[in-house]
Coordinates of C-alpha atoms and ligand atoms in Angstrom, one line a residue:
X1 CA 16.3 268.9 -80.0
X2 CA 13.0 267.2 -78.3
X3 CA 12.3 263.6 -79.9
X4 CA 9.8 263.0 -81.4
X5 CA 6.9 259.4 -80.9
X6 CA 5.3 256.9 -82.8
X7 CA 2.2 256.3 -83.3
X8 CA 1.1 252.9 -84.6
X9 CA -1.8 252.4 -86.3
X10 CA -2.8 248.6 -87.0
X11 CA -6.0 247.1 -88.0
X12 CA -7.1 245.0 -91.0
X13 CA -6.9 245.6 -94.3
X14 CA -9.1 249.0 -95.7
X15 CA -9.9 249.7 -91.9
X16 CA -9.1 253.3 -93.0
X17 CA -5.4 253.1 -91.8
X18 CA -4.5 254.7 -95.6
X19 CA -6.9 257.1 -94.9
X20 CA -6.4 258.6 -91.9
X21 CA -2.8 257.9 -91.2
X22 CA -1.3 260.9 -93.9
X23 CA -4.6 263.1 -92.5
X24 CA -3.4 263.1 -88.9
X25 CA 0.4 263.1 -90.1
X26 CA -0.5 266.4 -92.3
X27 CA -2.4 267.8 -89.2
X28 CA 0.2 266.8 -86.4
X29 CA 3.0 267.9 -89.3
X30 CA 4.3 264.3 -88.5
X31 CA 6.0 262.0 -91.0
X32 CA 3.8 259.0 -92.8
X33 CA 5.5 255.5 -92.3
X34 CA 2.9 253.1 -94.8
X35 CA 4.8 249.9 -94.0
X36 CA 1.9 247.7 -96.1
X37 CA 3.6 250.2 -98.9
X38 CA 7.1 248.1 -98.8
X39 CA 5.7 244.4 -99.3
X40 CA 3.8 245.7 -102.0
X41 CA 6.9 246.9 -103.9
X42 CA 8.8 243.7 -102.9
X43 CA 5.6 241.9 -104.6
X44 CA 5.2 244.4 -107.6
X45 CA 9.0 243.9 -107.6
X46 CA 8.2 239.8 -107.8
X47 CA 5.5 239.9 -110.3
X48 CA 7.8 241.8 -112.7
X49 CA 11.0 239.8 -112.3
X50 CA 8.2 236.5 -112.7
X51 CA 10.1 235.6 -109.2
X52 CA 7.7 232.5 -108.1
X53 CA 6.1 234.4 -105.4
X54 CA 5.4 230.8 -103.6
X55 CA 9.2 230.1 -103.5
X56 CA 10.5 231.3 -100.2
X57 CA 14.2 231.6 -101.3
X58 CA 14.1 233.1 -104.5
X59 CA 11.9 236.2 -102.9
X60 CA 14.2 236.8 -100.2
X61 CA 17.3 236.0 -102.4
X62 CA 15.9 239.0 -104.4
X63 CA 15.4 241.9 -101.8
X64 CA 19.4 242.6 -102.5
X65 CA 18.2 243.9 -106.1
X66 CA 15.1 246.0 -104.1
X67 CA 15.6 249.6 -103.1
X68 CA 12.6 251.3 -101.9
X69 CA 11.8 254.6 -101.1
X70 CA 9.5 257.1 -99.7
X71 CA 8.6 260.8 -100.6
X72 CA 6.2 263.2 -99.7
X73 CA 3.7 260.0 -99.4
X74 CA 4.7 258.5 -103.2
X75 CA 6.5 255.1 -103.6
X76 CA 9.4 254.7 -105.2
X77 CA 10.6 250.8 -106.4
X78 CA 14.4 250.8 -107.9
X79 CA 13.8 254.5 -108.9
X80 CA 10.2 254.5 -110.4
X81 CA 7.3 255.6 -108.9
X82 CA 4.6 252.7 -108.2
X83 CA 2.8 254.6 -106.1
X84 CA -0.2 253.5 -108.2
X85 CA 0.5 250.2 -109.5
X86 CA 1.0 248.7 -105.7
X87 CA -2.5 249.4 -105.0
X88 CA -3.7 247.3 -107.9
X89 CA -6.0 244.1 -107.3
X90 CA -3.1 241.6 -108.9
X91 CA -0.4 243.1 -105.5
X92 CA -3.6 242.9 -103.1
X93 CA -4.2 238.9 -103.7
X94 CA 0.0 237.8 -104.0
X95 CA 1.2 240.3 -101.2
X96 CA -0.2 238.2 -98.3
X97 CA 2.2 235.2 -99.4
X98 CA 5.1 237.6 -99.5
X99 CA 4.2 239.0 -95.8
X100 CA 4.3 235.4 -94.6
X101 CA 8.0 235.0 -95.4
X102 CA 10.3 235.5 -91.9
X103 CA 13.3 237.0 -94.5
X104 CA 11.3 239.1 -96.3
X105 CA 10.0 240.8 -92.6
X106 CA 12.9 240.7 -90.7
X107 CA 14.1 243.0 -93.7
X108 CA 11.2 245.3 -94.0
X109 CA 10.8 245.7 -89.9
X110 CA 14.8 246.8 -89.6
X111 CA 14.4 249.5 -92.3
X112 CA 10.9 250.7 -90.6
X113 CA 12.7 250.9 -87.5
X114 CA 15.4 252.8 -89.2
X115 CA 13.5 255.0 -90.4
X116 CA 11.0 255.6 -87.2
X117 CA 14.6 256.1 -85.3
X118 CA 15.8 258.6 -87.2
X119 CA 12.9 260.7 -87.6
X120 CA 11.6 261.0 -84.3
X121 CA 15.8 261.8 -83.1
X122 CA 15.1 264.3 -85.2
X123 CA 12.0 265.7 -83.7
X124 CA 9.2 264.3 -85.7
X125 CA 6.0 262.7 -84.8
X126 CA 5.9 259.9 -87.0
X127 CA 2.4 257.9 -87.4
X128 CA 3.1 254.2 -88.9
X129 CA 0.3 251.9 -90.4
X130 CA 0.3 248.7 -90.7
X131 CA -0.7 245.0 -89.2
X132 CA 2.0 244.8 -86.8
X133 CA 3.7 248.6 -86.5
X134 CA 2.8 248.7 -82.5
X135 CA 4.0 245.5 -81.3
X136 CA 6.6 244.2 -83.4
X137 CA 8.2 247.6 -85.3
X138 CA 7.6 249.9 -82.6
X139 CA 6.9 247.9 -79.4
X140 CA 7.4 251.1 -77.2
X141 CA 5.3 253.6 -79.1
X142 CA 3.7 256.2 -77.2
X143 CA 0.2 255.6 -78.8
X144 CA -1.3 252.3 -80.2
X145 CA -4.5 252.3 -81.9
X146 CA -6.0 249.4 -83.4
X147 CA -8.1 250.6 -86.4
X148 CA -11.0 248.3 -87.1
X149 CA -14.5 248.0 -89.0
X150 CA -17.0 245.3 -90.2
X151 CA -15.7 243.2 -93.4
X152 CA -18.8 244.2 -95.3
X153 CA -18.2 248.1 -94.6
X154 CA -14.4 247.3 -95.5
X155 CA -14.8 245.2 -98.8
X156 CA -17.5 248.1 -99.6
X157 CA -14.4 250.9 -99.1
X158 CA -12.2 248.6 -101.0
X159 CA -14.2 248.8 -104.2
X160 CA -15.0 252.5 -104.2
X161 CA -11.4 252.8 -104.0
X162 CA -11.3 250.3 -107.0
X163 CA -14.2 252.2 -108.7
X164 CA -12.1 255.5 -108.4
X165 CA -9.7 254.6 -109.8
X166 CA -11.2 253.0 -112.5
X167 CA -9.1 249.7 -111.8
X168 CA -12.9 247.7 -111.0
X169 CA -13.5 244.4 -112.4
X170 CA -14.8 242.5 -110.1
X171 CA -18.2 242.7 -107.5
X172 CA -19.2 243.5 -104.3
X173 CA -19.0 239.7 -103.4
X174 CA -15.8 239.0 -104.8
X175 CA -13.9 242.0 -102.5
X176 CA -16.2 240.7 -99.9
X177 CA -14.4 237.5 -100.3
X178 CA -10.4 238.8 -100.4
X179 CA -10.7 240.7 -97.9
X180 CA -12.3 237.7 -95.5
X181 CA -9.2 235.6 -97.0
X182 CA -6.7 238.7 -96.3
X183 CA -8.2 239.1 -92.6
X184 CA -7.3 235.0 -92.1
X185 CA -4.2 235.6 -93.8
X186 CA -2.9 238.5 -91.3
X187 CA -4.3 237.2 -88.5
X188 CA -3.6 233.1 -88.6
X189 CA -1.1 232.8 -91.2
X190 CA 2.1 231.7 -90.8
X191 CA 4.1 234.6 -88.5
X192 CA -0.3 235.9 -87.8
X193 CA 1.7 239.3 -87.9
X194 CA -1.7 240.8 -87.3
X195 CA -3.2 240.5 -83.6
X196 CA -6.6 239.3 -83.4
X197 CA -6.8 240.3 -79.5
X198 CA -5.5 243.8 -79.9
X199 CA -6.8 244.7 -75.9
X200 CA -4.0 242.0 -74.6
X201 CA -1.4 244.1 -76.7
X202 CA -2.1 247.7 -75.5
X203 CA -4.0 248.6 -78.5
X204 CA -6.8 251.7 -77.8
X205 CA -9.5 249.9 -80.4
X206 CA -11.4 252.2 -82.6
X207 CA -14.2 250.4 -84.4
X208 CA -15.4 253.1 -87.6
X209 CA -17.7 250.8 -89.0
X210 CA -20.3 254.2 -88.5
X211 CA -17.7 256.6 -88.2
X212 CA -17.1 259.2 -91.1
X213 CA -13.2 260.3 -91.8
X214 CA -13.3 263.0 -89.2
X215 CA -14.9 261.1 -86.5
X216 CA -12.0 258.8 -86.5
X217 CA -9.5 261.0 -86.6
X218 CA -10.7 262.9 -83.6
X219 CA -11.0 259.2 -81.9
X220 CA -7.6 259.2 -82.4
X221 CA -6.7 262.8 -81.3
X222 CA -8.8 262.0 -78.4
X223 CA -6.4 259.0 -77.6
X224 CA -3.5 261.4 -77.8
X225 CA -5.0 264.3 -75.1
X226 CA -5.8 261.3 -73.0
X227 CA -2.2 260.8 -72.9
X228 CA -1.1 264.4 -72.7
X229 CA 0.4 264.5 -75.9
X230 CA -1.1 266.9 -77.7
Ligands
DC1 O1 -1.9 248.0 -95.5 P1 -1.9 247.2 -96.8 O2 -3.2 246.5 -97.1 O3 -1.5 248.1 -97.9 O4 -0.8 246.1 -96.6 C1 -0.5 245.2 -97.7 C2 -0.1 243.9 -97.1 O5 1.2 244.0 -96.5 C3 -1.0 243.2 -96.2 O6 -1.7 242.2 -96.8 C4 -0.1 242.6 -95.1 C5 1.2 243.2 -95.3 N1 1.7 244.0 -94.2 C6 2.4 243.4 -93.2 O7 2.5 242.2 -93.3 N2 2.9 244.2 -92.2 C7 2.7 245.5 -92.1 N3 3.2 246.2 -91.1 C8 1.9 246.1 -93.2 C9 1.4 245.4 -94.2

């Protein structure tokens, strides 16, 4: 059988990575890797347990008791689906810390690459999201896109997301606000496991602060004629 590739998407947070990503899997009939998905369960997983989220040990001490899996884009945490409850406001402000730790990455990275492996042996195109997918998951994907927009467009996604789901409590200012923290957090944290020069990395950089859903997506499918892979 032919292998399958990667493509990575990275970018910061509510680029439109979650959007895009399971459009262009469902189009390509490729498999969805969501890596942000899996330290969000570890977090959820945290916040449960009251594991002190700013004690390094104790979090990676517990990923022996986490089992997380994936299907047909829900989320699965020790057997029950949290699809929904990882995308609450209380995961997006604690799940930076968690991303910072070297134990809890080194985990999460081997089972992405696991699972990217065994997928594309298998023939599938598989299109990961995430902050570091293309250069530390999958350094040799075939495609790298680097999905990005203004904050102000992105904290504006973030709480129509919110709003939709009827999880809101907080204003336009306030998101504005995380998502300017989460941006620092990715980028200059500790491990800064999000690039902030994605050219020197490979990266095809798609800004979509203007672009609607389908104009991105055929940026993307543009990248991959460009490299004769579609
Ligand atoms: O994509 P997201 O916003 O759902 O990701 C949630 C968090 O997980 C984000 O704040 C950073 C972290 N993350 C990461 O460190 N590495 C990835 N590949 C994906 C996400």
């Amino acid at each position: 059988m032919k292998n399958g590739f990667i493509i990575a998407i990275d970018g910061p947070a509510a680029a439109g990575k979650g959007t895009v990503a399971p459009v262009l899997a469902s189009k390509l009939h490729g498999y969805h890797l969501y890596t942000g998905s899996m330290y969000r369960c570890v977090t959820l997983y945290c916040l449960i347990h009251a594991i002190d989220i700013t004690d390094e040990k104790k979090v990676v001490d517990a990923l022996g008791d986490i089992a997380i899996a994936f299907k047909d884009d829900r989320y699965f945490l020790n057997g029950d689906d949290v699809t929904k409850r990882i995308r609450e406001r209380d995961i997006d402000t604690a799940v930076s810390t968690i991303a910072d730790y070297q134990g809890v990455r080194h985990a999460m990275i081997s089972q992405q690459q696991y699972i990217g492996k065994e997928k594309t042996q298998n023939g599938a195109i598989v299109i990961a999201e995430g902050r570091d997918t293309a250069t530390k998951v999958f350094p040799d994907a075939e495609v790298k896109i680097y999905l990005t927009a203004k904050p102000e467009v992105r904290a504006k996604r973030r709480l129509k997301q919110l709003q939709e789901r009827g999880l809101v409590n907080a204003t336009f200012e306030e998101i504005l606000k995380e998502t300017i923290v989460r941006d620092e957090q990715d980028m200059y944290g500790n491990l800064g496991y999000l690039v902030s020069d994605p050219a020197k990395y490979g990266y095809d950089i798609i800004d979509d602060t203007d672009k609607t859903e389908e104009q991105t997506i055929d940026a993307i499918l543009a990248v991959l004629k460009k490299k004769k892979l579609l």
